[in-house]
């Protein structure tokens, strides 16, 4: 009676209904993503790499002084450093490839399979559908980075001694604070992968072939990394997404050097806004034929 007469309770009820519909759609997307054998295989590979790196470092020892990244040299002295080392290694290519596969397929895969038009029949709207698909990819980004961190943490604790962490700046922090700093690194790397996912989703709205969006994303990552190695292009490098992915080593200093991480997060946000806008403009205006 109150809803029909005054109209007040109707709006909250609609809001709750919309939230539940959004949650159901996101749950459906996540279920498909995390049940797909290909995606599970990628997560298994991501989990195995830190273990193999740990076994190699345990067998052959860390790099000599000046012969490799400082993080790798620290692993044999404290197993927690295997987490930082694994993330710094995998963020270069393997993590981006796994994110590109899921994000690049999100729209183009539905179009190619002819299922996108059926999704749009539901009263979800294109904007909400795009937002849900991006949220699903962001969850996958966080999951894949967490898998690497947990695998590396467990392997590091099993293969090497653990205890208070001697930071790259020379100070020492307790083990519990070291684990907390690992959590910060996980969130930072996941944010970088979420920015890449926005690029890949924008490409996914431009093609009906998923492999095209995936290959385009991986190609852009490789080109950006090559450009980042050329000293002649140093002025361009702050604008490259890949330039900021390894900016988390500031957490291994005391006090934490968060300036570079802050700039990196701003760069990630800029990529999400720019390429998210491109994806939205394309997806909400194009004719859906598949």
Tab-separated table of C-alpha atoms in Angstrom:
chain	number	residue	atom	x	y	z
A	1	UNK	CA	0.000	0.000	0.000
A	2	UNK	CA	2.744	2.410	0.988
A	3	UNK	CA	4.652	1.721	-2.175
A	4	UNK	CA	1.631	2.214	-4.344
A	5	UNK	CA	0.366	5.266	-2.507
A	6	UNK	CA	3.455	7.328	-1.579
A	7	UNK	CA	6.050	5.916	-3.963
A	8	UNK	CA	8.852	6.277	-1.361
A	9	UNK	CA	9.772	2.607	-0.821
A	10	UNK	CA	9.814	1.893	-4.558
A	11	UNK	CA	13.169	3.523	-5.258
A	12	UNK	CA	15.080	1.634	-2.509
A	13	UNK	CA	13.440	-1.607	-3.642
A	14	UNK	CA	14.563	-0.963	-7.201
A	15	UNK	CA	18.058	-0.139	-5.977
A	16	UNK	CA	18.239	-3.408	-4.042
A	17	UNK	CA	16.912	-5.285	-7.060
A	18	UNK	CA	19.465	-3.658	-9.350
A	19	UNK	CA	22.277	-4.476	-6.920
A	20	UNK	CA	21.179	-8.105	-6.762
A	21	UNK	CA	20.946	-8.290	-10.550
A	22	UNK	CA	24.435	-6.756	-10.834
A	23	UNK	CA	25.779	-9.252	-8.280
A	24	UNK	CA	24.153	-12.201	-10.081
A	25	UNK	CA	25.616	-11.106	-13.401
A	26	UNK	CA	29.066	-10.679	-11.856
A	27	UNK	CA	28.771	-14.051	-10.137
A	28	UNK	CA	27.869	-15.676	-13.438
A	29	UNK	CA	30.858	-14.070	-15.181
A	30	UNK	CA	33.241	-15.090	-12.374
A	31	UNK	CA	31.897	-18.636	-12.403
A	32	UNK	CA	32.566	-18.932	-16.132
A	33	UNK	CA	36.038	-17.410	-15.797
A	34	UNK	CA	37.233	-19.510	-12.882
A	35	UNK	CA	35.721	-22.780	-14.169
A	36	UNK	CA	37.271	-22.506	-17.624
A	37	UNK	CA	40.074	-25.110	-17.854
A	38	UNK	CA	42.331	-22.760	-19.833
A	39	UNK	CA	42.175	-20.104	-17.121
A	40	UNK	CA	42.741	-22.667	-14.371
A	41	UNK	CA	45.764	-23.970	-16.289
A	42	UNK	CA	47.184	-20.443	-16.448
A	43	UNK	CA	46.773	-20.060	-12.681
A	44	UNK	CA	48.536	-23.394	-12.145
A	45	UNK	CA	51.458	-22.271	-14.320
A	46	UNK	CA	51.626	-18.970	-12.411
A	47	UNK	CA	51.789	-20.937	-9.163
A	48	UNK	CA	54.508	-23.287	-10.425
A	49	UNK	CA	56.948	-20.639	-11.626
A	50	UNK	CA	57.821	-19.283	-8.127
A	51	UNK	CA	58.380	-22.858	-6.931
A	52	UNK	CA	60.768	-23.527	-9.833
A	53	UNK	CA	62.577	-20.236	-9.198
A	54	UNK	CA	62.912	-21.136	-5.520
A	55	UNK	CA	64.260	-24.594	-6.300
A	56	UNK	CA	66.769	-23.113	-8.766
A	57	UNK	CA	67.979	-20.555	-6.228
A	58	UNK	CA	68.203	-23.228	-3.518
A	59	UNK	CA	70.167	-25.534	-5.845
A	60	UNK	CA	72.494	-23.072	-7.524
A	61	UNK	CA	72.460	-20.145	-5.097
A	62	UNK	CA	71.559	-16.521	-5.733
A	63	UNK	CA	73.307	-14.267	-8.242
A	64	UNK	CA	76.707	-12.941	-7.331
A	65	UNK	CA	77.014	-9.372	-6.162
A	66	UNK	CA	76.321	-7.136	-9.149
A	67	UNK	CA	75.301	-10.127	-11.270
A	68	UNK	CA	71.530	-9.804	-10.965
A	69	UNK	CA	68.663	-7.974	-9.313
A	70	UNK	CA	69.232	-7.257	-5.629
A	71	UNK	CA	65.923	-8.913	-4.725
A	72	UNK	CA	67.096	-12.288	-6.101
A	73	UNK	CA	70.339	-12.039	-4.130
A	74	UNK	CA	68.283	-11.667	-0.919
A	75	UNK	CA	66.125	-14.765	-1.446
A	76	UNK	CA	68.629	-17.302	-0.119
A	77	UNK	CA	68.925	-15.314	3.117
A	78	UNK	CA	65.185	-14.890	3.693
A	79	UNK	CA	62.417	-16.867	2.013
A	80	UNK	CA	59.988	-13.928	2.027
A	81	UNK	CA	62.073	-12.263	-0.665
A	82	UNK	CA	61.008	-15.035	-3.055
A	83	UNK	CA	57.597	-13.345	-3.167
A	84	UNK	CA	59.052	-10.028	-4.283
A	85	UNK	CA	61.411	-11.774	-6.721
A	86	UNK	CA	58.630	-13.885	-8.279
A	87	UNK	CA	56.346	-10.895	-8.774
A	88	UNK	CA	59.146	-8.789	-10.281
A	89	UNK	CA	59.847	-11.636	-12.719
A	90	UNK	CA	56.303	-12.603	-13.694
A	91	UNK	CA	54.996	-9.053	-14.035
A	92	UNK	CA	57.218	-8.688	-17.096
A	93	UNK	CA	55.267	-11.067	-19.358
A	94	UNK	CA	53.505	-14.112	-17.882
A	95	UNK	CA	51.070	-12.178	-15.696
A	96	UNK	CA	50.248	-9.721	-18.528
A	97	UNK	CA	49.632	-12.630	-20.919
A	98	UNK	CA	47.192	-14.304	-18.525
A	99	UNK	CA	45.329	-11.018	-18.018
A	100	UNK	CA	45.283	-10.360	-21.778
A	101	UNK	CA	43.727	-13.764	-22.439
A	102	UNK	CA	40.816	-13.171	-20.053
A	103	UNK	CA	40.267	-9.472	-20.817
A	104	UNK	CA	40.805	-9.768	-24.563
A	105	UNK	CA	38.161	-12.471	-24.797
A	106	UNK	CA	35.598	-10.686	-22.635
A	107	UNK	CA	33.755	-8.924	-25.473
A	108	UNK	CA	35.320	-10.267	-28.657
A	109	UNK	CA	34.893	-13.861	-27.479
A	110	UNK	CA	31.157	-13.332	-26.905
A	111	UNK	CA	30.839	-11.661	-30.304
A	112	UNK	CA	32.726	-14.408	-32.085
A	113	UNK	CA	30.662	-17.126	-30.390
A	114	UNK	CA	27.421	-15.338	-31.224
A	115	UNK	CA	26.353	-15.047	-27.565
A	116	UNK	CA	26.726	-11.290	-27.086
A	117	UNK	CA	23.317	-10.473	-28.586
A	118	UNK	CA	21.660	-12.858	-26.122
A	119	UNK	CA	23.401	-11.159	-23.198
A	120	UNK	CA	22.101	-7.816	-24.409
A	121	UNK	CA	18.523	-9.135	-24.542
A	122	UNK	CA	18.537	-9.130	-20.718
A	123	UNK	CA	17.641	-5.720	-19.238
A	124	UNK	CA	21.157	-5.184	-17.978
A	125	UNK	CA	22.161	-2.531	-20.486
A	126	UNK	CA	25.437	-2.269	-22.337
A	127	UNK	CA	27.111	-0.015	-19.772
A	128	UNK	CA	26.332	-2.351	-16.895
A	129	UNK	CA	27.386	-5.394	-18.897
A	130	UNK	CA	30.704	-3.746	-19.760
A	131	UNK	CA	31.239	-2.723	-16.132
A	132	UNK	CA	30.491	-6.254	-14.919
A	133	UNK	CA	32.887	-7.786	-17.429
A	134	UNK	CA	35.637	-5.367	-16.374
A	135	UNK	CA	34.960	-6.068	-12.684
A	136	UNK	CA	35.259	-9.774	-13.440
A	137	UNK	CA	38.645	-9.241	-15.105
A	138	UNK	CA	39.830	-7.118	-12.169
A	139	UNK	CA	38.933	-9.990	-9.824
A	140	UNK	CA	40.954	-12.324	-12.049
A	141	UNK	CA	43.895	-9.878	-11.928
A	142	UNK	CA	43.826	-9.878	-8.121
A	143	UNK	CA	43.439	-13.663	-8.027
A	144	UNK	CA	46.345	-14.314	-10.398
A	145	UNK	CA	48.706	-11.971	-8.500
A	146	UNK	CA	47.606	-13.499	-5.184
A	147	UNK	CA	48.274	-16.998	-6.516
A	148	UNK	CA	51.826	-15.988	-7.413
A	149	UNK	CA	52.392	-14.345	-4.026
A	150	UNK	CA	51.000	-17.254	-1.995
A	151	UNK	CA	52.910	-19.847	-4.010
A	152	UNK	CA	56.133	-17.870	-3.639
A	153	UNK	CA	55.544	-17.304	0.081
A	154	UNK	CA	54.939	-20.993	0.791
A	155	UNK	CA	57.883	-22.075	-1.390
A	156	UNK	CA	60.139	-19.471	0.208
A	157	UNK	CA	59.237	-20.559	3.733
A	158	UNK	CA	59.791	-24.219	2.772
A	159	UNK	CA	63.119	-23.767	0.979
A	160	UNK	CA	64.840	-20.915	2.812
A	161	UNK	CA	65.153	-19.524	6.325
A	162	UNK	CA	62.635	-16.923	7.386
A	163	UNK	CA	62.632	-14.234	10.009
A	164	UNK	CA	63.031	-10.477	10.324
A	165	UNK	CA	63.612	-8.956	6.912
A	166	UNK	CA	66.728	-6.970	6.125
A	167	UNK	CA	65.503	-4.379	3.653
A	168	UNK	CA	67.342	-3.120	0.592
A	169	UNK	CA	67.976	0.131	2.481
A	170	UNK	CA	69.730	-1.781	5.269
A	171	UNK	CA	67.053	-1.594	7.971
A	172	UNK	CA	65.253	-4.590	9.484
A	173	UNK	CA	61.517	-5.148	9.974
A	174	UNK	CA	59.700	-8.015	11.765
A	175	UNK	CA	58.373	-10.971	9.820
A	176	UNK	CA	54.760	-9.863	10.361
A	177	UNK	CA	55.500	-6.444	8.830
A	178	UNK	CA	57.213	-8.186	5.925
A	179	UNK	CA	54.013	-10.140	5.219
A	180	UNK	CA	52.041	-6.890	5.374
A	181	UNK	CA	54.398	-5.328	2.833
A	182	UNK	CA	53.836	-8.333	0.573
A	183	UNK	CA	50.130	-7.530	0.720
A	184	UNK	CA	50.807	-3.973	-0.414
A	185	UNK	CA	52.872	-5.271	-3.326
A	186	UNK	CA	50.084	-7.666	-4.330
A	187	UNK	CA	47.569	-4.799	-4.442
A	188	UNK	CA	49.985	-2.589	-6.406
A	189	UNK	CA	50.760	-5.254	-9.026
A	190	UNK	CA	47.061	-6.142	-9.299
A	191	UNK	CA	46.309	-2.463	-9.967
A	192	UNK	CA	48.894	-2.476	-12.764
A	193	UNK	CA	47.302	-5.587	-14.270
A	194	UNK	CA	43.846	-3.989	-13.981
A	195	UNK	CA	45.140	-1.056	-16.034
A	196	UNK	CA	46.356	-3.491	-18.692
A	197	UNK	CA	42.949	-5.192	-18.593
A	198	UNK	CA	41.329	-1.855	-19.513
A	199	UNK	CA	43.590	-1.647	-22.571
A	200	UNK	CA	42.767	-5.222	-23.542
A	201	UNK	CA	39.009	-4.703	-23.104
A	202	UNK	CA	39.164	-1.610	-25.323
A	203	UNK	CA	40.821	-3.740	-28.008
A	204	UNK	CA	38.216	-6.446	-27.397
A	205	UNK	CA	35.428	-4.019	-28.345
A	206	UNK	CA	37.194	-3.205	-31.629
A	207	UNK	CA	37.255	-6.730	-33.022
A	208	UNK	CA	35.094	-9.826	-33.287
A	209	UNK	CA	38.093	-12.152	-32.983
A	210	UNK	CA	39.328	-12.724	-29.438
A	211	UNK	CA	42.806	-13.780	-30.513
A	212	UNK	CA	43.197	-10.405	-32.208
A	213	UNK	CA	42.578	-8.525	-28.945
A	214	UNK	CA	44.836	-10.909	-27.015
A	215	UNK	CA	47.673	-10.688	-29.544
A	216	UNK	CA	47.273	-6.913	-29.757
A	217	UNK	CA	47.558	-6.564	-25.979
A	218	UNK	CA	50.612	-8.786	-25.719
A	219	UNK	CA	52.194	-6.990	-28.684
A	220	UNK	CA	51.673	-3.610	-27.031
A	221	UNK	CA	53.266	-4.910	-23.816
A	222	UNK	CA	56.322	-6.175	-25.695
A	223	UNK	CA	56.697	-2.958	-27.695
A	224	UNK	CA	56.340	-0.829	-24.550
A	225	UNK	CA	58.991	-2.873	-22.776
A	226	UNK	CA	61.361	-2.541	-25.735
A	227	UNK	CA	60.790	1.221	-25.859
A	228	UNK	CA	61.439	1.344	-22.124
A	229	UNK	CA	64.949	-0.006	-22.591
A	230	UNK	CA	66.071	2.728	-25.016
A	231	UNK	CA	67.826	5.611	-23.236
A	232	UNK	CA	67.058	7.868	-26.212
A	233	UNK	CA	63.348	7.568	-25.368
A	234	UNK	CA	63.667	8.335	-21.665
A	235	UNK	CA	61.194	11.222	-22.008
A	236	UNK	CA	58.565	8.788	-23.309
A	237	UNK	CA	59.028	6.114	-20.670
A	238	UNK	CA	56.901	7.687	-17.856
A	239	UNK	CA	53.909	7.410	-20.205
A	240	UNK	CA	54.426	3.681	-20.767
A	241	UNK	CA	52.281	1.420	-18.611
A	242	UNK	CA	55.045	-1.146	-18.285
A	243	UNK	CA	57.404	1.485	-16.860
A	244	UNK	CA	55.516	1.443	-13.522
A	245	UNK	CA	54.895	-2.268	-13.008
A	246	UNK	CA	58.119	-2.857	-11.060
A	247	UNK	CA	57.793	0.317	-9.013
A	248	UNK	CA	56.962	-1.623	-5.863
A	249	UNK	CA	60.528	-2.028	-4.603
A	250	UNK	CA	59.935	1.122	-2.546
A	251	UNK	CA	58.234	-1.103	0.056
A	252	UNK	CA	61.610	-2.771	0.619
A	253	UNK	CA	63.057	0.424	2.028
A	254	UNK	CA	62.733	2.016	5.428
A	255	UNK	CA	60.861	4.277	5.512
A	256	UNK	CA	58.876	3.017	2.559
A	257	UNK	CA	59.567	5.030	-0.594
A	258	UNK	CA	56.006	5.432	-1.802
A	259	UNK	CA	56.561	8.308	-4.251
A	260	UNK	CA	57.121	6.037	-7.259
A	261	UNK	CA	54.251	3.769	-6.238
A	262	UNK	CA	51.965	6.800	-5.977
A	263	UNK	CA	52.958	7.952	-9.453
A	264	UNK	CA	52.454	4.424	-10.713
A	265	UNK	CA	48.941	4.261	-9.274
A	266	UNK	CA	48.109	7.586	-10.949
A	267	UNK	CA	49.387	6.204	-14.260
A	268	UNK	CA	47.288	3.054	-13.788
A	269	UNK	CA	44.197	5.158	-13.053
A	270	UNK	CA	44.815	7.290	-16.150
A	271	UNK	CA	45.031	4.169	-18.334
A	272	UNK	CA	41.790	2.807	-16.833
A	273	UNK	CA	39.944	6.093	-17.466
A	274	UNK	CA	41.243	6.562	-21.019
A	275	UNK	CA	40.869	3.017	-22.295
A	276	UNK	CA	37.718	2.401	-20.262
A	277	UNK	CA	36.174	5.409	-22.006
A	278	UNK	CA	37.257	4.065	-25.390
A	279	UNK	CA	35.715	0.669	-24.598
A	280	UNK	CA	32.475	2.286	-23.369
A	281	UNK	CA	32.184	4.604	-26.401
A	282	UNK	CA	32.720	1.737	-28.810
A	283	UNK	CA	30.601	-0.870	-27.024
A	284	UNK	CA	27.584	1.387	-26.456
A	285	UNK	CA	27.458	2.704	-30.018
A	286	UNK	CA	28.320	-0.205	-32.273
A	287	UNK	CA	25.913	-2.554	-34.028
A	288	UNK	CA	25.948	-5.993	-32.456
A	289	UNK	CA	25.966	-8.647	-35.134
A	290	UNK	CA	27.254	-11.571	-33.106
